[in-house]
mmCIF file of C-alpha atoms in Angstrom:
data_model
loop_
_atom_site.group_PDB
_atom_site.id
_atom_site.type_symbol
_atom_site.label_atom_id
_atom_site.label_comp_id
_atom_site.label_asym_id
_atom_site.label_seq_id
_atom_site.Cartn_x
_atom_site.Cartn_y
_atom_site.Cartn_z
ATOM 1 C CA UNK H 1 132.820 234.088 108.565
ATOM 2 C CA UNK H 2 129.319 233.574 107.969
ATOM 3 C CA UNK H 3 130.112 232.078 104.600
ATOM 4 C CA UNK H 4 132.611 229.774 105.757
ATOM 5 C CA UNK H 5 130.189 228.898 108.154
ATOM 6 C CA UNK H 6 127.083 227.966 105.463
ATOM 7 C CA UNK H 7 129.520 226.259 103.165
ATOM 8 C CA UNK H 8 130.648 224.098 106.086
ATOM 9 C CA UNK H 9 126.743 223.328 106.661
ATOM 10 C CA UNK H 10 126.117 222.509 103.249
ATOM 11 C CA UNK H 11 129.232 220.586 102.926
ATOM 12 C CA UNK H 12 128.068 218.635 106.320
ATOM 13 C CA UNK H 13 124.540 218.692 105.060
ATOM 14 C CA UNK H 14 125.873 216.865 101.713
ATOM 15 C CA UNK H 15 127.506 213.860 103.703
ATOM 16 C CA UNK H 16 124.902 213.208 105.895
ATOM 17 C CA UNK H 17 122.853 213.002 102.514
ATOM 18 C CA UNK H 18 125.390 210.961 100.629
ATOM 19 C CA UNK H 19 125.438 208.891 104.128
ATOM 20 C CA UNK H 20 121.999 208.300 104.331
ATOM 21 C CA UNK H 21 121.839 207.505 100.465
ATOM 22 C CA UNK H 22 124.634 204.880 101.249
ATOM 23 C CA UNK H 23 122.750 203.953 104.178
ATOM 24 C CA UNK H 24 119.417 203.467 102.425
ATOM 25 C CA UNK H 25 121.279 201.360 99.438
ATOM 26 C CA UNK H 26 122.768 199.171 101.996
ATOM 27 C CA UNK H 27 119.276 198.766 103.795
ATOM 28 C CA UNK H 28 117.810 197.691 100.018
ATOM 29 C CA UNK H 29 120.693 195.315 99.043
ATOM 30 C CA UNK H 30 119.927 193.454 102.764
ATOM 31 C CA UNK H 31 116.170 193.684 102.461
ATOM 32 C CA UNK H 32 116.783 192.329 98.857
ATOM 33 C CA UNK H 33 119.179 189.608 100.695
ATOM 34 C CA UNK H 34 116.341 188.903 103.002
ATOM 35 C CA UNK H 35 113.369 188.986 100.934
ATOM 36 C CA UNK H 36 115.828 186.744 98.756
ATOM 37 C CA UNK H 37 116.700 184.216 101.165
ATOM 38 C CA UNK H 38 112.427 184.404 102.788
ATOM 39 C CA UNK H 39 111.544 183.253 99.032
ATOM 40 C CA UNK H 40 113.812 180.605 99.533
ATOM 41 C CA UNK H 41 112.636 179.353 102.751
ATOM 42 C CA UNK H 42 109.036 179.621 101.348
ATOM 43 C CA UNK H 43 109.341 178.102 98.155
ATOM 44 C CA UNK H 44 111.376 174.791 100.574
ATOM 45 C CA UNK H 45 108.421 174.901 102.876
ATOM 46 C CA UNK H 46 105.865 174.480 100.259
ATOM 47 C CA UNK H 47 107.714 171.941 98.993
ATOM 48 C CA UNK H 48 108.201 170.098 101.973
ATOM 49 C CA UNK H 49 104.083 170.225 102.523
ATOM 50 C CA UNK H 50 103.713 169.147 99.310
ATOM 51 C CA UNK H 51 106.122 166.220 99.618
ATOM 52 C CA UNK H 52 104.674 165.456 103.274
ATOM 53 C CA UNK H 53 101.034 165.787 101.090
ATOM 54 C CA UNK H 54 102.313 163.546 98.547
ATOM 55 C CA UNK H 55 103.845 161.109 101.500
ATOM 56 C CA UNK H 56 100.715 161.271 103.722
ATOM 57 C CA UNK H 57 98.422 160.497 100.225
ATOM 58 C CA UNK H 58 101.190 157.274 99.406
ATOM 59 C CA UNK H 59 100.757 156.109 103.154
ATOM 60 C CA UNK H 60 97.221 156.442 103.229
ATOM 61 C CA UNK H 61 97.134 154.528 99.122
ATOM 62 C CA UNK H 62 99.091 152.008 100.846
ATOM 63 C CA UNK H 63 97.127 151.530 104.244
ATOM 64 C CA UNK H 64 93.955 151.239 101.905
ATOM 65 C CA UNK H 65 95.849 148.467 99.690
ATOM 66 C CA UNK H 66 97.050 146.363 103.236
ATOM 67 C CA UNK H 67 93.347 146.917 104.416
ATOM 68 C CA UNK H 68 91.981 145.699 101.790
ATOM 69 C CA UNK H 69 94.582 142.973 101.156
ATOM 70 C CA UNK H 70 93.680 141.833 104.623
ATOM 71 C CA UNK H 71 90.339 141.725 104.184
ATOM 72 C CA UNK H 72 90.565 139.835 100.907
ATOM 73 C CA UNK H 73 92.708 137.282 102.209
ATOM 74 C CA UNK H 74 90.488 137.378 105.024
ATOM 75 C CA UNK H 75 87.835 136.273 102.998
ATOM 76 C CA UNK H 76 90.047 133.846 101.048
ATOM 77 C CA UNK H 77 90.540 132.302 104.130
ATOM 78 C CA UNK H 78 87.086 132.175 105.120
ATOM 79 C CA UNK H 79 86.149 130.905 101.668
ATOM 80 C CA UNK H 80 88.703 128.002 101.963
ATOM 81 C CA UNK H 81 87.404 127.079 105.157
ATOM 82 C CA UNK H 82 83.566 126.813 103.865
ATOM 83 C CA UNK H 83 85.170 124.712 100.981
ATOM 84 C CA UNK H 84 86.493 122.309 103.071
ATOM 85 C CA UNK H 85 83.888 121.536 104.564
ATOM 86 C CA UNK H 86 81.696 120.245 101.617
ATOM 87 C CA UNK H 87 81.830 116.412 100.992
ATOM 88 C CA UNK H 88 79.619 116.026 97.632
ATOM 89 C CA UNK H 89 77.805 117.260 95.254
ATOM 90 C CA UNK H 90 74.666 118.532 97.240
ATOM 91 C CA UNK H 91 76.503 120.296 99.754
ATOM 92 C CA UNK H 92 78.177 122.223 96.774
ATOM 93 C CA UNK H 93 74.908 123.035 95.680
ATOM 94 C CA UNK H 94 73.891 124.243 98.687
ATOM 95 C CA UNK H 95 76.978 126.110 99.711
ATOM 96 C CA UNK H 96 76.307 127.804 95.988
ATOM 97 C CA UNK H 97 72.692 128.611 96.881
ATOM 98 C CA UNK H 98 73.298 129.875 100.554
ATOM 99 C CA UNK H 99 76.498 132.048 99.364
ATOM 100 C CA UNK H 100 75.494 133.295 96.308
ATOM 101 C CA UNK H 101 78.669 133.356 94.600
ATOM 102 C CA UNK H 102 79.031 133.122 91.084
ATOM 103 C CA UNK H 103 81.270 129.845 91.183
ATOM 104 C CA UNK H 104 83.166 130.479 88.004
ATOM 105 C CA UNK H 105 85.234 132.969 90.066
ATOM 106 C CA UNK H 106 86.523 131.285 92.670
ATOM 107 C CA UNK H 107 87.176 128.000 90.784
ATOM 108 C CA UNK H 108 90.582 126.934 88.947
ATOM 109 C CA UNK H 109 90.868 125.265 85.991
ATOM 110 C CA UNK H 110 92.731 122.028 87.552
ATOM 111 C CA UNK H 111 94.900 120.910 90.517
ATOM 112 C CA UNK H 112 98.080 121.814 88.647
ATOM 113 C CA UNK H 113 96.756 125.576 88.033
ATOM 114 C CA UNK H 114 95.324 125.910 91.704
ATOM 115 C CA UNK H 115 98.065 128.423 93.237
ATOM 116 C CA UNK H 116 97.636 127.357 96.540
ATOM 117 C CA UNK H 117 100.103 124.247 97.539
ATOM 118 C CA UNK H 118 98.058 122.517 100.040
ATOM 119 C CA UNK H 119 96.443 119.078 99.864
ATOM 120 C CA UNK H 120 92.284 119.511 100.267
ATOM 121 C CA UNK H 121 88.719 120.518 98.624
ATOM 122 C CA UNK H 122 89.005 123.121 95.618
ATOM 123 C CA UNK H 123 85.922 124.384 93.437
ATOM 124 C CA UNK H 124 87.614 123.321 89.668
ATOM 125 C CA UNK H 125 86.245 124.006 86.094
ATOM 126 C CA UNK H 126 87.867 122.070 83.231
ATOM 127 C CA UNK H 127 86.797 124.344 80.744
ATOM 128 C CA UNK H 128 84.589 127.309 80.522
ATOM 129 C CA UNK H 129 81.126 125.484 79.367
ATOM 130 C CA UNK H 130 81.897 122.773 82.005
ATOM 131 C CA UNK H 131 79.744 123.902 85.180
ATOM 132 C CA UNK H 132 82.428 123.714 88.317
ATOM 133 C CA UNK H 133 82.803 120.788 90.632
ATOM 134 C CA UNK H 134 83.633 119.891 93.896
ATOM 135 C CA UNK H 135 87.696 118.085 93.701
ATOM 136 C CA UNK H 136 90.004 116.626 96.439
ATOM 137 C CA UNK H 137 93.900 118.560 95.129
ATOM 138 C CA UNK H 138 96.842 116.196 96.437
ATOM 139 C CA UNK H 139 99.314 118.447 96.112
ATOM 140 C CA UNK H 140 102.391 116.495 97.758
ATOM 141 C CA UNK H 141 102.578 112.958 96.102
ATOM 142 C CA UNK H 142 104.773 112.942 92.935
ATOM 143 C CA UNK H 143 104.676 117.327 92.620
ATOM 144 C CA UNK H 144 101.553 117.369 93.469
ATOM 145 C CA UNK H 145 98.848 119.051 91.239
ATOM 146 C CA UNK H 146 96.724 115.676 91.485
ATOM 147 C CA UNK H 147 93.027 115.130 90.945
ATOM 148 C CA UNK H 148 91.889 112.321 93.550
ATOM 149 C CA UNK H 149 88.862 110.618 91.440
ATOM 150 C CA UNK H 150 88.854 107.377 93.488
ATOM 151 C CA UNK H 151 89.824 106.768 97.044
ATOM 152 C CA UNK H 152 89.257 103.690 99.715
ATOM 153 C CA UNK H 153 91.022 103.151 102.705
ATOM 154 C CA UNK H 154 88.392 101.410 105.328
ATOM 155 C CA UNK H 155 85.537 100.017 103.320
ATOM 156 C CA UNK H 156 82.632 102.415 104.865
ATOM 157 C CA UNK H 157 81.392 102.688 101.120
ATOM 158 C CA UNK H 158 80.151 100.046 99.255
ATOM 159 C CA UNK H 159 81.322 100.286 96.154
ATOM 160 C CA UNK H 160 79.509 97.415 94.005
ATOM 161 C CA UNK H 161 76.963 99.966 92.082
ATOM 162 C CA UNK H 162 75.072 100.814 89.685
ATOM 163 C CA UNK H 163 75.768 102.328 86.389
ATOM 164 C CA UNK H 164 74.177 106.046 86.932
ATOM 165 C CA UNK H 165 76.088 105.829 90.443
ATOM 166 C CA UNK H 166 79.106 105.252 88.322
ATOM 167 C CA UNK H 167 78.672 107.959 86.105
ATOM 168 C CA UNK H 168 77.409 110.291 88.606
ATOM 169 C CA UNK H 169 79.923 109.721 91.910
ATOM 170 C CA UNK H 170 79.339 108.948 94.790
ATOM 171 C CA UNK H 171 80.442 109.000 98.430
ATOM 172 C CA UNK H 172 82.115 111.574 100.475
ATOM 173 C CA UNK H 173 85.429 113.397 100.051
ATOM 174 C CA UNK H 174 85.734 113.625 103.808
ATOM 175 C CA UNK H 175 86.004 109.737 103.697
ATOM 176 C CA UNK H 176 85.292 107.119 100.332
ATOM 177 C CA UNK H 177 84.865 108.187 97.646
ATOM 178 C CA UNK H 178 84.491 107.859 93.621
ATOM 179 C CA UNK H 179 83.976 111.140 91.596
ATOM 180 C CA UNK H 180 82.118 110.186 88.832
ATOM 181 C CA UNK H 181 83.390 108.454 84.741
ATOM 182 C CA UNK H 182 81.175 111.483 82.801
ATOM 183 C CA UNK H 183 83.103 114.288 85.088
ATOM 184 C CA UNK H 184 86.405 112.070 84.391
ATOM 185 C CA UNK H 185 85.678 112.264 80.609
ATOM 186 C CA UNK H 186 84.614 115.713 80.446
ATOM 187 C CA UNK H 187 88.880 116.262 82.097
ATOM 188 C CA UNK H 188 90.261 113.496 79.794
ATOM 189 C CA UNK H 189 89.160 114.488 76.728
ATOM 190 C CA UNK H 190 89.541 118.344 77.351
ATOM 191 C CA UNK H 191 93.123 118.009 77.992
ATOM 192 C CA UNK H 192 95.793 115.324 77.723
ATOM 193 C CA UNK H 193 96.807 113.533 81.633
ATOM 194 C CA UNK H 194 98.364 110.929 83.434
ATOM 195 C CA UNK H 195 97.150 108.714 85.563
ATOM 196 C CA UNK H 196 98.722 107.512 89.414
ATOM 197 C CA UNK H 197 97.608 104.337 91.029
ATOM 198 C CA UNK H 198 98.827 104.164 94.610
ATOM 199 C CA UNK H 199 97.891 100.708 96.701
ATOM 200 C CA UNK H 200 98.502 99.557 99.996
ATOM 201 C CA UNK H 201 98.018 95.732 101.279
ATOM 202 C CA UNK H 202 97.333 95.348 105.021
ATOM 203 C CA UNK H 203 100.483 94.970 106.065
ATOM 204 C CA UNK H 204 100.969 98.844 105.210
ATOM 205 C CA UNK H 205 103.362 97.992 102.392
ATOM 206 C CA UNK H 206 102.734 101.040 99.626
ATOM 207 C CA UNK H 207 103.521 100.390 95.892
ATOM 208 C CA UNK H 208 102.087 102.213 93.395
ATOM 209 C CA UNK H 209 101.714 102.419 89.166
ATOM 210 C CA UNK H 210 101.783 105.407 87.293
ATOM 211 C CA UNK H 211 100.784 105.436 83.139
ATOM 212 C CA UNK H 212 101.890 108.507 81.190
ATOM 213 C CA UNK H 213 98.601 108.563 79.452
ATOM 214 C CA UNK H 214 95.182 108.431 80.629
ATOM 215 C CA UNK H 215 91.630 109.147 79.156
ATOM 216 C CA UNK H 216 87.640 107.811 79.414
ATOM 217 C CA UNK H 217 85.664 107.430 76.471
ATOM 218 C CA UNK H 218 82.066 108.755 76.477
ATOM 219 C CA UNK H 219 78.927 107.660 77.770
ATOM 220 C CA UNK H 220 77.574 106.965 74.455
ATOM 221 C CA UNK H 221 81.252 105.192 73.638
ATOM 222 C CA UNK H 222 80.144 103.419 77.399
ATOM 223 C CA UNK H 223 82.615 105.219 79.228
ATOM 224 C CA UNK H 224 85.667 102.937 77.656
ATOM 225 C CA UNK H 225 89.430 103.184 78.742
ATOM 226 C CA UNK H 226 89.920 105.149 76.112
ATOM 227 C CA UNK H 227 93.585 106.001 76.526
ATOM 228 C CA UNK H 228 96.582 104.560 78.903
ATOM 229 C CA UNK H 229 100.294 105.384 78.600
ATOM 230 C CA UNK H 230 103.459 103.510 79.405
ATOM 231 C CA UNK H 231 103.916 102.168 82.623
ATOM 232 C CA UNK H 232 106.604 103.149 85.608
ATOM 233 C CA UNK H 233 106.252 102.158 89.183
ATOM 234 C CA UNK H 234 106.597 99.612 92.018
ATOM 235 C CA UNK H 235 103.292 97.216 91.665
ATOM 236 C CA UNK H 236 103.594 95.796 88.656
ATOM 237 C CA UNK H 237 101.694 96.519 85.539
ATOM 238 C CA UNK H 238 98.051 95.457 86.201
ATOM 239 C CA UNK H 239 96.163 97.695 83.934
ATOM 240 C CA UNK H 240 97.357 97.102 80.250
ATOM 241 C CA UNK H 241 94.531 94.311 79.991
ATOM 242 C CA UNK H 242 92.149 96.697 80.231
ATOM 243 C CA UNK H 243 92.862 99.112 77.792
ATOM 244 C CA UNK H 244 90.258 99.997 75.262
ATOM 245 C CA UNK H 245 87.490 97.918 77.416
ATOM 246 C CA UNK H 246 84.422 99.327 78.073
ATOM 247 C CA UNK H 247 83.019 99.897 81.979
ATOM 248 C CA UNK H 248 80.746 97.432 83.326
ATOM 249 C CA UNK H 249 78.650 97.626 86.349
ATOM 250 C CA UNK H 250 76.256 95.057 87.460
ATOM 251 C CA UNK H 251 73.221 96.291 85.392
ATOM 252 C CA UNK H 252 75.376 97.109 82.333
ATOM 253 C CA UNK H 253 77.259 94.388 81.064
ATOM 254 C CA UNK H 254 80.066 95.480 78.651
ATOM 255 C CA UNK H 255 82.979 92.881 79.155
ATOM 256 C CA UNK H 256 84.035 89.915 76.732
ATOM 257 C CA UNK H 257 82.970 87.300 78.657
ATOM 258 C CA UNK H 258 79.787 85.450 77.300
ATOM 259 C CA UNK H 259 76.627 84.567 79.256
ATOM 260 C CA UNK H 260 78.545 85.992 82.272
ATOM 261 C CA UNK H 261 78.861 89.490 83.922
ATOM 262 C CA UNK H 262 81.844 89.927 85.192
ATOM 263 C CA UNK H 263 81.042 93.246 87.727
ATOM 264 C CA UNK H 264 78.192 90.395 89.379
ATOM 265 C CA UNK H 265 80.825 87.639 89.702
ATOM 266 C CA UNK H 266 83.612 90.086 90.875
ATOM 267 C CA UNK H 267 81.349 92.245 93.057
ATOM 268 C CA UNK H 268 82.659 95.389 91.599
ATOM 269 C CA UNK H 269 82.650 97.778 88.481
ATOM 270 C CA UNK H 270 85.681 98.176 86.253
ATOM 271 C CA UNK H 271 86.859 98.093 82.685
ATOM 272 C CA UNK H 272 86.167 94.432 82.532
ATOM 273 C CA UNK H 273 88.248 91.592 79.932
ATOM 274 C CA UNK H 274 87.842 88.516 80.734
ATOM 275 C CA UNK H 275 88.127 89.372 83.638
ATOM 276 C CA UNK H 276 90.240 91.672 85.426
ATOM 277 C CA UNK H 277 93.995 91.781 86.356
ATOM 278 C CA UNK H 278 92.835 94.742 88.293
ATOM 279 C CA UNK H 279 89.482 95.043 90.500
ATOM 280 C CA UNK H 280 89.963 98.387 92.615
ATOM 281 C CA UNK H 281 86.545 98.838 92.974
ATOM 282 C CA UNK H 282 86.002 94.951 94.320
ATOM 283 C CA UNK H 283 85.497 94.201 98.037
ATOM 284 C CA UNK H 284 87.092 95.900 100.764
ATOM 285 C CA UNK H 285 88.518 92.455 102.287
ATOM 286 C CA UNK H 286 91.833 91.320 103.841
ATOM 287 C CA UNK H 287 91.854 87.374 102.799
ATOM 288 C CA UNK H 288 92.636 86.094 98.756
ATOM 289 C CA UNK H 289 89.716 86.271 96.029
ATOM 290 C CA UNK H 290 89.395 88.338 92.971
ATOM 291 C CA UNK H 291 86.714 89.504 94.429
ATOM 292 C CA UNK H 292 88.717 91.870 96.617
ATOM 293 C CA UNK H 293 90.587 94.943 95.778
ATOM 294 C CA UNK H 294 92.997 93.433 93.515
ATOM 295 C CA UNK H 295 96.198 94.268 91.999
ATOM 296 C CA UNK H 296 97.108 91.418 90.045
ATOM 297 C CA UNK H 297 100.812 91.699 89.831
ATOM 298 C CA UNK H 298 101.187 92.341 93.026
ATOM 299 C CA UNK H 299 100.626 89.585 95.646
ATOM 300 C CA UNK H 300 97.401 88.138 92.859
ATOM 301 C CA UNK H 301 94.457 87.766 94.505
ATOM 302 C CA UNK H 302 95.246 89.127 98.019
ATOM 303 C CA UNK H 303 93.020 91.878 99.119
ATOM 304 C CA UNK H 304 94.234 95.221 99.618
ATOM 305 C CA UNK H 305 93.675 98.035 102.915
ATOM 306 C CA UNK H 306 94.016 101.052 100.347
ATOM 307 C CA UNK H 307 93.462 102.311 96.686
ATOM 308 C CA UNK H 308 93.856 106.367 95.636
ATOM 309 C CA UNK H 309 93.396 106.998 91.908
ATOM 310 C CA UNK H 310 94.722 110.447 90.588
ATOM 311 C CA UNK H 311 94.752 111.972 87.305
ATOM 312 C CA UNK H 312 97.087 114.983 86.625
ATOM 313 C CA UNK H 313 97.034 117.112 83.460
ATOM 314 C CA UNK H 314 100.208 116.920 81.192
#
């Protein structure tokens, strides 16, 4: 009896073994499960960090880039405004000296590369060894991309000069103005242009002339009209006469006319014949002489309210 009883024991003492054996496998294969599945869960939550890292890093790239996109168009803006508010040559100068800029940077190479679409003042450079100038952009008329070089619309600006006048500019861009034959021939003969004549008479009638070539000689050449283009428009051709003539003022007489000047007996400066079928620069009068802003072929002699010379490049 005693040995039935020890081989029942052992017997009961073997399945309790094999049942904690089966027991502690089962245990292993779910801590395996679970040590498994926590590997998983780790390796997706360092992932997420790092792709909530990588997203914080992008939004904070990309706040940096709008800040600073704001505050370069903030400056743009700032910029422009200063710009507009210079008139000539001096106050360039002086906007140059006071700001310190380094002009070459902020200046575009004509009205038709200048990105922004709005009529005003832009800082342009014709070419790299020109120094930059001061420009009025019309940027509407015709496509825009325009270079206003002459402009009169109220005769505050006397406009029968001298020769250095003439080839320096003068007036304001904020009212009359005329911007100067050497800065016109440094354009001209750095790249081909047209050229757009729009008039006005008093009556507010607007016509206007536009040549498909247009270029100034030098000042040793005496500033001639150099090159001009075929003719489209609404005014008539009244410039064709004038081709190839040199620029007269009324102390430097360059016209065909002998023992007479004709900028003194017109009482302007232009690309004198023998005469003029044009006089734009004449004087700012609303009765009939060709001493008045004239354009011959239309209404002759009858002075006009308004003249806007433009050159664009082609």
């Amino acid at each position: 009896m005693d040995q039935n009883l020890t081989k029942q024991q052992t017997l009961l003492n073997q399945m309790l073994q094999d049942k904690w054996n089966e027991l502690k496998a089962e245990m292993k294969q779910d801590r395996d499960i679970v040590e498994h599945k926590l590997a998983s869960v780790t390796r997706s939550i360092i992932q997420q960090e790092i792709t909530i890292d990588q997203s914080l890093t992008n939004v904070k790239t990309q706040l940096n880039q709008m800040l600073t996109e704001q505050t370069v168009n903030a400056k743009r803006k700032k910029m422009k405004q200063e710009i507009q508010k210079l008139a000539s040559k001096n106050d360039l100068a002086r906007f140059k000296a006071s700001s310190g800029l380094y002009l070459q940077s902020i200046s575009s190479g004509s009205c038709k590369e200048e990105p922004s679409k709005e009529s005003g003042k832009y800082i342009l450079q014709s070419t790299e060894k020109d120094e930059p100038f001061l420009g009025y952009c019309e940027q509407t008329a015709f496509g825009g991309g325009w270079l206003v070089f002459q402009y009169r619309y109220d005769g505050s600006v006397d406009f029968f000069r001298k020769w250095t006048e003439y080839r320096d500019g003068f007036g304001s861009m904020d009212g009359e103005f005329w911007l100067g034959l050497e800065q016109l021939h440094r354009l001209t003969s750095a790249r081909k242009h047209e050229l757009l004549v729009e008039l006005k008479d008093f009556d507010g009638n607007y016509i206007y002339a536009r040549y498909d070539e247009f270029a100034i000689g030098s000042e040793e050449e005496q500033f001639p009209l150099a090159k001009l283009g075929a003719y489209t428009g609404t005014g008539g051709e009244s410039l064709l006469v004038h081709k190839g003539m040199k620029f007269v003022t009324k102390d430097r007489n360059n016209d065909l006319t002998p023992n007479t000047n004709c900028a003194i007996r017109y009482k302007g400066a232009w690309w004198y014949n023998k005469c003029h079928d044009s006089n734009l620069n004449g004087l700012y009068r609303n009765s009939v002489d060709g001493k008045n802003i004239v354009w011959s072929h239309y209404k002759l002699r009858l002075g006009l309210a308004y003249t806007r010379m433009l050159i664009r490049e082609t």
